[in-house]
Amino acid sequence: MKHSPKSLLVTGGAGFIGSNFVHYWFEQYPDGRIVVLDALTYAGNRANLAAVEGNSKFRFVHGNILNTTLVEQLLQDEQIDTIVHFAAESHVDRSIHGPDAFLKTNINGTHCLLKAVKKIWLDQGVENHRFHHVSTDEVYGTLEPDAAPFTENHQYLPNSPYAASKAGSDHIVRSYHHTYGLNTTTSNCSNNYGSYQFPEKLIPLVIANCLDGKALPVYGDGRQIRDWLYVDDHNRGIDLIIRNGCVGNIYNIGGNNEWTNINIVTLICELMDQHHPQGAPHKNLITHVKDRAGHDRRYAVDAGKITRELGYMPVETFESGIRKTIDWYLENEQWWRRVMDGSYQDWIEKNYVYNQQ
Ligand code: NAD
Ligand code: DAU
């Protein structure tokens, strides 16, 4: 069933992927309308949307997805026909230290949104609607070194409180399609990288620490594997799913781009040697620290379904994407220094125990 979105509600649109989505969307569809709903947690930053603030087709609403009444009002007032749901607590390490916020936002928050859309779209007979839920490959758990990548039929085996909360939200979305007939789609994507990513995540953390001559913390032996995808390629996949995807379906999105953490950190060090020679060789900063509790060894995504059914192909190579990303952090030093405020520094102290292994 084809869908032509006209008025979008983007939850979590001031975060990493959400803000990139807003920029992507206006570039592709300058006539589209976007309302961003974001609670501006530590991970949300209104400055990420500065370039579109003056656009009459854009509106920012500072609010919480748990506020069903607010969401109902926005759906009605703005005649929203499409929700792209990014809002979440997204950092695995934080979920280990404090799972409550993850269950509250990711499970209850998603349910509050669904209750609002049921009331405004389904109970009032609005047929032209789409609820796209942005999820993660982490719901599938961990892979053995030689196992085939995750397909959409892989069993759900979430291991961290973050992954479990995302799995819970996926199931609730599924149930609203099956029980109430809501037009839902879900995407389960691998690790993203690119501009506006909060420097608590591996790639921006390593770039920022290289510039500051700080230790580059590698958890455990650093042989864990992730499948990296440039953020715009994720958003391109979401765009295809919203327009052409089958309602009630799940689509995996991935980069076919597996890297061990130690290799990715070493690569960034080599690139930083070129950009910031005064700190070279940056690989001397690599420090093996205590491993993440319950650390998943390997993620890899089989994106065959979205490729076959919707013609999806990532545009960015890893080489071009990582260079663009490093350039962005070099050019936007003020951005990442501002987001790394006092509360972020407290978090870093809590999370990292720099005991050499
Ligand atoms: P992020 O942490 O950078 O941004 C999350 C945004 O949600 C922030 O702007 C925050 O203020 C907002 N938010 C949090 N709680 C909210 C609430 N209760 N109400 C309204 N807004 C709230 O996250 P991200 O990395 O951009 O991830 C976005 C989505 O994509 C998440 O659902 C995540 O699970 C999923 N995902 C992320 C990746 C990745 O590699 N980053 C990969 C696959 C899927
Ligand atoms: O797979 C998709 C997921 O990718 C998303 O659902 C999550 O929202 C997103 O945060 C990301 O989760 P990861 O835990 O894989 O990302 P992170 O950047 O935190 O870590 C990447 C890998 O690097 C992981 O194996 C842990 C390791 N790591 C991370 C940090 C922050 C380190 O070795 N040192 C670090 O300091």
CSV table of C-alpha atoms and ligand atoms in Angstrom, one decimal:
chain,number,residue,atom,x,y,z
A,1,MET,CA,0.0,0.0,0.0
A,2,LYS,CA,1.6,3.3,-1.2
A,3,HIS,CA,1.6,6.2,1.2
A,4,SER,CA,2.4,9.9,0.4
A,5,PRO,CA,3.2,11.7,3.7
A,6,LYS,CA,2.2,15.3,3.8
A,7,SER,CA,2.4,16.3,7.4
A,8,LEU,CA,4.9,14.4,9.7
A,9,LEU,CA,5.2,14.2,13.4
A,10,VAL,CA,8.9,13.3,14.1
A,11,THR,CA,9.4,12.3,17.7
A,12,GLY,CA,13.0,12.6,19.0
A,13,GLY,CA,13.7,15.0,16.1
A,14,ALA,CA,16.3,16.9,18.2
A,15,GLY,CA,18.5,13.8,18.7
A,16,PHE,CA,21.1,12.3,16.4
A,17,ILE,CA,19.2,10.3,13.8
A,18,GLY,CA,16.0,12.3,14.2
A,19,SER,CA,17.7,15.7,13.4
A,20,ASN,CA,19.5,14.2,10.4
A,21,PHE,CA,16.1,12.8,9.3
A,22,VAL,CA,14.5,16.3,9.4
A,23,HIS,CA,17.4,17.7,7.3
A,24,TYR,CA,17.2,14.8,4.9
A,25,TRP,CA,13.4,15.2,4.5
A,26,PHE,CA,13.4,18.9,3.7
A,27,GLU,CA,16.2,18.3,1.2
A,28,GLN,CA,14.1,15.6,-0.6
A,29,TYR,CA,10.7,17.1,-0.1
A,30,PRO,CA,10.9,20.9,0.4
A,31,ASP,CA,7.0,21.1,0.3
A,32,GLY,CA,6.6,18.6,3.2
A,33,ARG,CA,5.5,19.7,6.7
A,34,ILE,CA,7.3,18.5,9.8
A,35,VAL,CA,6.4,18.9,13.5
A,36,VAL,CA,9.2,17.7,15.8
A,37,LEU,CA,8.1,16.6,19.3
A,38,ASP,CA,11.1,16.3,21.6
A,39,ALA,CA,11.6,16.4,25.4
A,40,LEU,CA,15.1,17.7,25.0
A,41,THR,CA,16.8,15.2,27.3
A,42,TYR,CA,20.6,15.3,27.7
A,43,ALA,CA,20.7,13.7,24.2
A,44,GLY,CA,18.4,16.2,22.5
A,45,ASN,CA,19.7,19.5,21.2
A,46,ARG,CA,17.6,22.2,19.6
A,47,ALA,CA,20.7,23.6,17.9
A,48,ASN,CA,20.7,20.4,15.7
A,49,LEU,CA,17.6,21.9,14.0
A,50,ALA,CA,18.9,25.5,13.7
A,51,ALA,CA,19.1,25.3,9.9
A,52,VAL,CA,15.3,24.7,9.6
A,53,GLU,CA,14.0,26.9,12.5
A,54,GLY,CA,13.1,29.7,10.0
A,55,ASN,CA,11.2,27.4,7.7
A,56,SER,CA,7.5,28.0,7.8
A,57,LYS,CA,6.9,24.3,7.1
A,58,PHE,CA,8.7,23.4,10.4
A,59,ARG,CA,7.5,23.5,14.0
A,60,PHE,CA,9.3,22.5,17.1
A,61,VAL,CA,7.3,21.4,20.1
A,62,HIS,CA,9.1,20.9,23.4
A,63,GLY,CA,7.2,18.0,25.0
A,64,ASN,CA,7.1,14.4,26.1
A,65,ILE,CA,5.8,11.4,24.2
A,66,LEU,CA,4.3,10.3,27.5
A,67,ASN,CA,1.9,13.2,27.2
A,68,THR,CA,-0.9,11.6,25.3
A,69,THR,CA,-3.2,14.7,25.4
A,70,LEU,CA,-0.4,16.8,23.8
A,71,VAL,CA,0.1,14.2,21.1
A,72,GLU,CA,-3.7,14.0,20.4
A,73,GLN,CA,-3.8,17.8,20.1
A,74,LEU,CA,-0.8,17.8,17.7
A,75,LEU,CA,-2.3,15.1,15.5
A,76,GLN,CA,-5.5,17.1,15.2
A,77,ASP,CA,-4.2,20.6,15.0
A,78,GLU,CA,-1.5,19.8,12.5
A,79,GLN,CA,-3.4,17.2,10.5
A,80,ILE,CA,-0.6,14.7,11.0
A,81,ASP,CA,-0.8,11.7,8.6
A,82,THR,CA,2.6,10.2,9.4
A,83,ILE,CA,4.5,9.6,12.6
A,84,VAL,CA,8.2,8.7,12.5
A,85,HIS,CA,9.0,7.6,16.0
A,86,PHE,CA,12.7,8.1,17.0
A,87,ALA,CA,12.3,9.3,20.5
A,88,ALA,CA,14.0,6.9,23.0
A,89,GLU,CA,16.6,6.5,25.5
A,90,SER,CA,19.3,5.1,23.2
A,91,HIS,CA,22.6,4.4,25.1
A,92,VAL,CA,23.2,0.8,26.2
A,93,ASP,CA,25.7,1.8,28.9
A,94,ARG,CA,23.2,4.2,30.5
A,95,SER,CA,20.6,1.4,30.5
A,96,ILE,CA,22.9,-0.8,32.5
A,97,HIS,CA,23.3,1.9,35.2
A,98,GLY,CA,19.7,3.0,35.2
A,99,PRO,CA,17.1,0.9,33.3
A,100,ASP,CA,14.0,2.8,34.6
A,101,ALA,CA,14.2,5.7,32.2
A,102,PHE,CA,14.5,3.2,29.3
A,103,LEU,CA,11.3,1.2,30.3
A,104,LYS,CA,9.5,4.5,30.9
A,105,THR,CA,10.3,6.2,27.6
A,106,ASN,CA,10.8,3.3,25.2
A,107,ILE,CA,7.9,1.1,26.4
A,108,ASN,CA,5.4,3.4,28.1
A,109,GLY,CA,6.3,6.3,25.8
A,110,THR,CA,5.7,4.3,22.7
A,111,HIS,CA,2.4,3.1,24.1
A,112,CYS,CA,1.3,6.6,24.9
A,113,LEU,CA,1.8,7.6,21.3
A,114,LEU,CA,-0.1,4.5,20.1
A,115,LYS,CA,-3.0,5.4,22.4
A,116,ALA,CA,-3.1,8.9,20.9
A,117,VAL,CA,-3.1,7.7,17.3
A,118,LYS,CA,-5.7,5.1,18.0
A,119,LYS,CA,-8.0,7.7,19.4
A,120,ILE,CA,-7.4,10.3,16.7
A,121,TRP,CA,-6.8,8.2,13.6
A,122,LEU,CA,-8.6,4.9,14.2
A,123,ASP,CA,-11.6,5.9,16.3
A,124,GLN,CA,-12.3,8.8,14.0
A,125,GLY,CA,-11.9,6.8,10.8
A,126,VAL,CA,-8.8,8.5,9.4
A,127,GLU,CA,-7.7,5.9,6.8
A,128,ASN,CA,-4.7,7.6,5.3
A,129,HIS,CA,-2.1,7.3,8.1
A,130,ARG,CA,1.2,5.6,8.9
A,131,PHE,CA,3.1,5.0,12.1
A,132,HIS,CA,6.7,4.2,11.5
A,133,HIS,CA,8.6,2.8,14.5
A,134,VAL,CA,12.4,3.1,14.5
A,135,SER,CA,14.0,0.2,16.2
A,136,THR,CA,17.3,-1.6,16.4
A,137,ASP,CA,19.1,-4.8,15.5
A,138,GLU,CA,19.9,-5.2,19.2
A,139,VAL,CA,16.5,-6.8,19.8
A,140,TYR,CA,17.9,-9.9,18.1
A,141,GLY,CA,20.7,-10.4,20.7
A,142,THR,CA,24.2,-11.5,19.8
A,143,LEU,CA,25.6,-13.6,16.9
A,144,GLU,CA,28.3,-16.3,16.9
A,145,PRO,CA,31.4,-15.3,14.7
A,146,ASP,CA,30.3,-17.4,11.7
A,147,ALA,CA,26.5,-17.2,12.1
A,148,ALA,CA,24.4,-15.7,9.3
A,149,PRO,CA,23.4,-12.1,9.8
A,150,PHE,CA,20.0,-11.2,11.4
A,151,THR,CA,17.0,-11.5,9.2
A,152,GLU,CA,13.5,-10.2,10.1
A,153,ASN,CA,12.7,-13.8,11.2
A,154,HIS,CA,15.4,-14.0,13.7
A,155,GLN,CA,14.2,-14.8,17.2
A,156,TYR,CA,14.0,-11.8,19.6
A,157,LEU,CA,16.7,-12.3,22.3
A,158,PRO,CA,17.5,-8.9,23.7
A,159,ASN,CA,20.3,-8.8,26.2
A,160,SER,CA,20.6,-5.3,27.6
A,161,PRO,CA,17.8,-3.3,29.4
A,162,TYR,CA,18.0,-1.0,26.4
A,163,ALA,CA,17.5,-3.8,23.9
A,164,ALA,CA,14.7,-5.3,26.0
A,165,SER,CA,12.9,-2.0,26.2
A,166,LYS,CA,13.2,-1.6,22.4
A,167,ALA,CA,12.0,-5.2,21.9
A,168,GLY,CA,9.0,-4.4,24.2
A,169,SER,CA,8.1,-1.4,22.1
A,170,ASP,CA,8.4,-3.4,18.9
A,171,HIS,CA,5.8,-5.9,20.3
A,172,ILE,CA,3.4,-3.2,21.3
A,173,VAL,CA,3.6,-1.6,17.9
A,174,ARG,CA,3.0,-5.0,16.3
A,175,SER,CA,-0.1,-5.6,18.6
A,176,TYR,CA,-1.7,-2.3,17.5
A,177,HIS,CA,-1.5,-3.4,13.9
A,178,HIS,CA,-2.9,-6.8,14.5
A,179,THR,CA,-5.5,-5.9,17.0
A,180,TYR,CA,-6.7,-2.5,15.9
A,181,GLY,CA,-5.6,-2.3,12.3
A,182,LEU,CA,-3.2,0.6,12.7
A,183,ASN,CA,-1.0,1.1,9.6
A,184,THR,CA,2.4,0.4,11.2
A,185,THR,CA,5.9,-0.3,9.9
A,186,THR,CA,9.0,-1.0,11.9
A,187,SER,CA,12.7,-0.8,10.9
A,188,ASN,CA,15.5,-2.6,12.8
A,189,CYS,CA,18.7,-0.9,12.0
A,190,SER,CA,22.4,-1.5,12.8
A,191,ASN,CA,24.9,1.0,14.3
A,192,ASN,CA,24.6,4.5,12.8
A,193,TYR,CA,27.4,7.1,12.6
A,194,GLY,CA,27.5,10.7,11.2
A,195,SER,CA,27.0,14.3,12.3
A,196,TYR,CA,25.2,15.3,15.5
A,197,GLN,CA,25.9,12.0,17.3
A,198,PHE,CA,26.3,12.6,21.0
A,199,PRO,CA,29.9,11.9,22.0
A,200,GLU,CA,29.0,9.2,24.5
A,201,LYS,CA,28.8,6.7,21.5
A,202,LEU,CA,32.0,5.1,20.2
A,203,ILE,CA,32.8,7.0,17.0
A,204,PRO,CA,32.3,10.6,18.2
A,205,LEU,CA,33.8,9.8,21.6
A,206,VAL,CA,37.0,8.6,19.9
A,207,ILE,CA,37.2,11.6,17.6
A,208,ALA,CA,36.7,14.0,20.5
A,209,ASN,CA,39.2,12.3,22.8
A,210,CYS,CA,41.8,12.2,20.0
A,211,LEU,CA,41.4,16.0,19.7
A,212,ASP,CA,41.8,16.4,23.5
A,213,GLY,CA,44.6,13.9,23.8
A,214,LYS,CA,42.5,11.7,26.2
A,215,ALA,CA,42.4,7.9,26.6
A,216,LEU,CA,40.4,6.1,23.9
A,217,PRO,CA,38.5,3.5,26.0
A,218,VAL,CA,38.1,0.1,24.3
A,219,TYR,CA,35.9,-2.3,26.2
A,220,GLY,CA,37.4,-5.7,27.0
A,221,ASP,CA,39.5,-7.1,24.2
A,222,GLY,CA,37.9,-4.8,21.6
A,223,ARG,CA,37.0,-7.8,19.3
A,224,GLN,CA,33.3,-7.2,19.5
A,225,ILE,CA,31.7,-6.6,16.0
A,226,ARG,CA,29.2,-4.0,14.9
A,227,ASP,CA,27.7,-3.3,11.4
A,228,TRP,CA,28.1,0.4,10.7
A,229,LEU,CA,25.8,2.5,8.5
A,230,TYR,CA,25.9,6.2,7.6
A,231,VAL,CA,23.0,8.0,9.2
A,232,ASP,CA,21.6,9.3,5.9
A,233,ASP,CA,21.5,5.8,4.5
A,234,HIS,CA,19.3,4.8,7.5
A,235,ASN,CA,17.0,7.7,6.8
A,236,ARG,CA,16.9,6.8,3.1
A,237,GLY,CA,15.7,3.4,4.2
A,238,ILE,CA,13.0,4.8,6.5
A,239,ASP,CA,11.8,7.1,3.7
A,240,LEU,CA,11.4,4.0,1.4
A,241,ILE,CA,9.5,2.1,4.0
A,242,ILE,CA,7.1,4.9,4.9
A,243,ARG,CA,6.2,5.4,1.2
A,244,ASN,CA,6.3,1.9,-0.2
A,245,GLY,CA,6.6,-0.6,2.7
A,246,CYS,CA,3.9,-3.1,3.5
A,247,VAL,CA,1.9,-2.2,6.6
A,248,GLY,CA,2.4,-4.6,9.5
A,249,ASN,CA,5.9,-5.4,8.2
A,250,ILE,CA,9.4,-5.2,9.7
A,251,TYR,CA,12.4,-4.2,7.6
A,252,ASN,CA,16.0,-4.7,8.6
A,253,ILE,CA,18.4,-1.9,7.6
A,254,GLY,CA,22.2,-2.4,7.6
A,255,GLY,CA,25.4,-1.5,6.0
A,256,ASN,CA,26.9,-4.9,5.3
A,257,ASN,CA,29.9,-3.3,7.0
A,258,GLU,CA,31.2,-5.3,9.9
A,259,TRP,CA,34.1,-4.0,11.9
A,260,THR,CA,35.7,-5.0,15.2
A,261,ASN,CA,35.8,-2.1,17.7
A,262,ILE,CA,39.5,-2.2,17.9
A,263,ASN,CA,39.9,-2.0,14.1
A,264,ILE,CA,37.5,0.9,13.9
A,265,VAL,CA,39.3,2.8,16.7
A,266,THR,CA,42.6,2.2,15.0
A,267,LEU,CA,41.2,3.4,11.7
A,268,ILE,CA,40.0,6.6,13.3
A,269,CYS,CA,43.4,7.1,14.9
A,270,GLU,CA,45.1,6.8,11.5
A,271,LEU,CA,42.7,9.3,9.9
A,272,MET,CA,43.1,11.7,12.9
A,273,ASP,CA,46.9,11.5,12.4
A,274,GLN,CA,46.3,13.2,9.0
A,275,HIS,CA,43.9,15.8,10.3
A,276,HIS,CA,45.5,16.5,13.6
A,277,PRO,CA,49.2,15.7,13.2
A,278,GLN,CA,50.2,17.4,16.4
A,279,GLY,CA,48.6,14.5,18.4
A,280,ALA,CA,50.0,11.7,16.3
A,281,PRO,CA,50.3,8.8,16.7
A,282,HIS,CA,46.8,8.8,18.2
A,283,LYS,CA,46.8,5.0,18.6
A,284,ASN,CA,49.0,5.5,21.6
A,285,LEU,CA,45.9,6.8,23.4
A,286,ILE,CA,44.1,3.4,23.0
A,287,THR,CA,43.3,2.1,26.5
A,288,HIS,CA,41.6,-1.3,27.2
A,289,VAL,CA,39.1,-0.8,30.0
A,290,LYS,CA,36.7,-3.0,31.9
A,291,ASP,CA,34.2,-4.6,29.6
A,292,ARG,CA,30.5,-3.6,29.3
A,293,ALA,CA,28.3,-5.9,31.4
A,294,GLY,CA,26.5,-8.5,29.2
A,295,HIS,CA,28.3,-7.1,26.2
A,296,ASP,CA,27.0,-8.5,22.9
A,297,ARG,CA,29.8,-9.9,20.8
A,298,ARG,CA,28.5,-9.4,17.3
A,299,TYR,CA,25.7,-7.7,15.4
A,300,ALA,CA,25.3,-8.1,11.6
A,301,VAL,CA,22.2,-7.3,9.6
A,302,ASP,CA,20.8,-9.0,6.5
A,303,ALA,CA,19.2,-6.1,4.6
A,304,GLY,CA,18.0,-8.5,1.8
A,305,LYS,CA,14.3,-7.9,2.3
A,306,ILE,CA,14.4,-4.0,2.0
A,307,THR,CA,16.8,-4.4,-1.0
A,308,ARG,CA,14.6,-6.9,-2.8
A,309,GLU,CA,11.2,-5.4,-2.0
A,310,LEU,CA,11.9,-1.7,-1.9
A,311,GLY,CA,15.2,-1.3,-4.0
A,312,TYR,CA,17.2,-0.1,-1.0
A,313,MET,CA,21.0,0.5,-1.4
A,314,PRO,CA,23.2,2.5,0.9
A,315,VAL,CA,24.8,5.4,-1.0
A,316,GLU,CA,27.7,6.1,1.3
A,317,THR,CA,30.8,3.9,1.4
A,318,PHE,CA,32.4,3.5,4.8
A,319,GLU,CA,35.5,5.3,3.6
A,320,SER,CA,33.5,8.4,2.5
A,321,GLY,CA,31.1,8.3,5.4
A,322,ILE,CA,33.8,8.1,8.1
A,323,ARG,CA,35.8,10.9,6.4
A,324,LYS,CA,32.7,13.1,6.2
A,325,THR,CA,32.0,12.4,9.9
A,326,ILE,CA,35.5,13.3,11.1
A,327,ASP,CA,35.4,16.5,9.0
A,328,TRP,CA,32.0,17.4,10.6
A,329,TYR,CA,33.4,17.0,14.2
A,330,LEU,CA,36.5,19.0,13.3
A,331,GLU,CA,34.3,21.8,11.8
A,332,ASN,CA,31.8,21.7,14.6
A,333,GLU,CA,34.0,21.6,17.7
A,334,GLN,CA,31.8,24.2,19.5
A,335,TRP,CA,28.7,21.9,19.0
A,336,TRP,CA,30.3,18.8,20.7
A,337,ARG,CA,32.1,20.8,23.4
A,338,ARG,CA,28.7,22.5,24.4
A,339,VAL,CA,26.9,19.2,24.7
A,340,MET,CA,29.7,17.7,26.8
A,341,ASP,CA,28.6,19.8,29.8
A,342,GLY,CA,28.9,19.1,33.5
A,343,SER,CA,26.3,16.4,33.6
A,344,TYR,CA,28.0,14.6,30.8
A,345,GLN,CA,31.3,14.7,32.6
A,346,ASP,CA,29.7,13.2,35.7
A,347,TRP,CA,28.4,10.4,33.5
A,348,ILE,CA,31.9,9.7,32.0
A,349,GLU,CA,33.3,9.4,35.5
A,350,LYS,CA,30.5,6.9,36.5
A,351,ASN,CA,30.9,4.8,33.4
A,352,TYR,CA,34.6,4.4,32.8
A,353,VAL,CA,36.9,2.6,35.1
A,354,TYR,CA,40.3,3.1,33.6
A,355,ASN,CA,41.8,-0.1,34.9
A,356,GLN,CA,44.2,-1.4,32.3
A,357,GLN,CA,43.7,-5.1,31.3
B,1,NAD,P1,19.4,10.0,20.6
B,1,NAD,O1,19.6,9.5,22.0
B,1,NAD,O2,20.5,10.7,19.9
B,1,NAD,O3,18.1,10.9,20.5
B,1,NAD,C1,16.9,10.6,21.2
B,1,NAD,C2,16.0,11.8,21.1
B,1,NAD,O4,14.8,11.5,21.8
B,1,NAD,C3,16.6,13.0,21.9
B,1,NAD,O5,16.4,14.2,21.1
B,1,NAD,C4,15.8,13.1,23.1
B,1,NAD,O6,15.6,14.4,23.7
B,1,NAD,C5,14.4,12.5,22.6
B,1,NAD,N1,13.6,11.9,23.7
B,1,NAD,C6,14.0,11.1,24.7
B,1,NAD,N2,13.0,10.8,25.5
B,1,NAD,C7,11.9,11.5,25.1
B,1,NAD,C8,10.6,11.6,25.5
B,1,NAD,N3,10.1,10.9,26.5
B,1,NAD,N4,9.7,12.3,24.8
B,1,NAD,C9,10.2,13.0,23.7
B,1,NAD,N5,11.5,13.0,23.3
B,1,NAD,C10,12.3,12.2,23.9
B,1,NAD,O7,19.0,8.7,19.8
B,1,NAD,P2,19.4,8.2,18.3
B,1,NAD,O8,20.7,7.6,18.3
B,1,NAD,O9,19.1,9.4,17.4
B,1,NAD,O10,18.3,7.1,18.1
B,1,NAD,C11,17.0,7.4,17.6
B,1,NAD,C12,16.2,6.1,17.5
B,1,NAD,O11,16.9,5.2,16.6
B,1,NAD,C13,16.1,5.4,18.8
B,1,NAD,O12,14.8,4.9,18.9
B,1,NAD,C14,17.1,4.3,18.8
B,1,NAD,O13,16.6,3.2,19.5
B,1,NAD,C15,17.1,4.0,17.3
B,1,NAD,N6,18.3,3.4,16.7
B,1,NAD,C16,19.5,4.0,16.9
B,1,NAD,C17,20.7,3.5,16.3
B,1,NAD,C18,22.0,4.2,16.5
B,1,NAD,O14,23.0,3.7,16.1
B,1,NAD,N7,22.1,5.4,17.2
B,1,NAD,C19,20.6,2.4,15.5
B,1,NAD,C20,19.4,1.8,15.4
B,1,NAD,C21,18.2,2.3,15.9
B,2,DAU,O1,23.1,-1.7,17.0
B,2,DAU,C1,22.3,-0.5,17.0
B,2,DAU,C2,22.6,0.2,18.3
B,2,DAU,O2,23.9,0.8,18.2
B,2,DAU,C3,21.6,1.3,18.7
B,2,DAU,O3,20.3,0.6,18.9
B,2,DAU,C4,22.0,2.0,19.9
B,2,DAU,O4,21.0,3.1,20.2
B,2,DAU,C5,23.3,2.7,19.7
B,2,DAU,O5,23.8,3.3,20.8
B,2,DAU,C6,24.3,1.6,19.3
B,2,DAU,O6,24.6,0.7,20.4
B,2,DAU,P1,26.1,0.2,20.7
B,2,DAU,O7,26.1,-0.2,22.1
B,2,DAU,O8,26.5,-0.8,19.7
B,2,DAU,O9,26.9,1.6,20.4
B,2,DAU,P2,28.1,2.3,21.2
B,2,DAU,O10,28.6,3.4,20.3
B,2,DAU,O11,27.7,2.6,22.6
B,2,DAU,O12,29.2,1.1,21.2
B,2,DAU,C7,29.7,0.5,20.0
B,2,DAU,C8,30.7,-0.6,20.4
B,2,DAU,O13,31.8,0.0,21.0
B,2,DAU,C9,30.1,-1.5,21.5
B,2,DAU,O14,30.6,-2.8,21.2
B,2,DAU,C10,30.7,-1.0,22.8
B,2,DAU,C11,32.0,-0.4,22.3
B,2,DAU,N1,32.5,0.8,23.1
B,2,DAU,C12,31.7,1.8,23.3
B,2,DAU,C13,32.1,2.9,24.0
B,2,DAU,C14,31.1,4.1,24.2
B,2,DAU,C15,33.8,0.8,23.6
B,2,DAU,O15,34.6,-0.2,23.4
B,2,DAU,N2,34.2,1.9,24.2
B,2,DAU,C16,33.4,3.0,24.5
B,2,DAU,O16,33.8,4.0,25.1
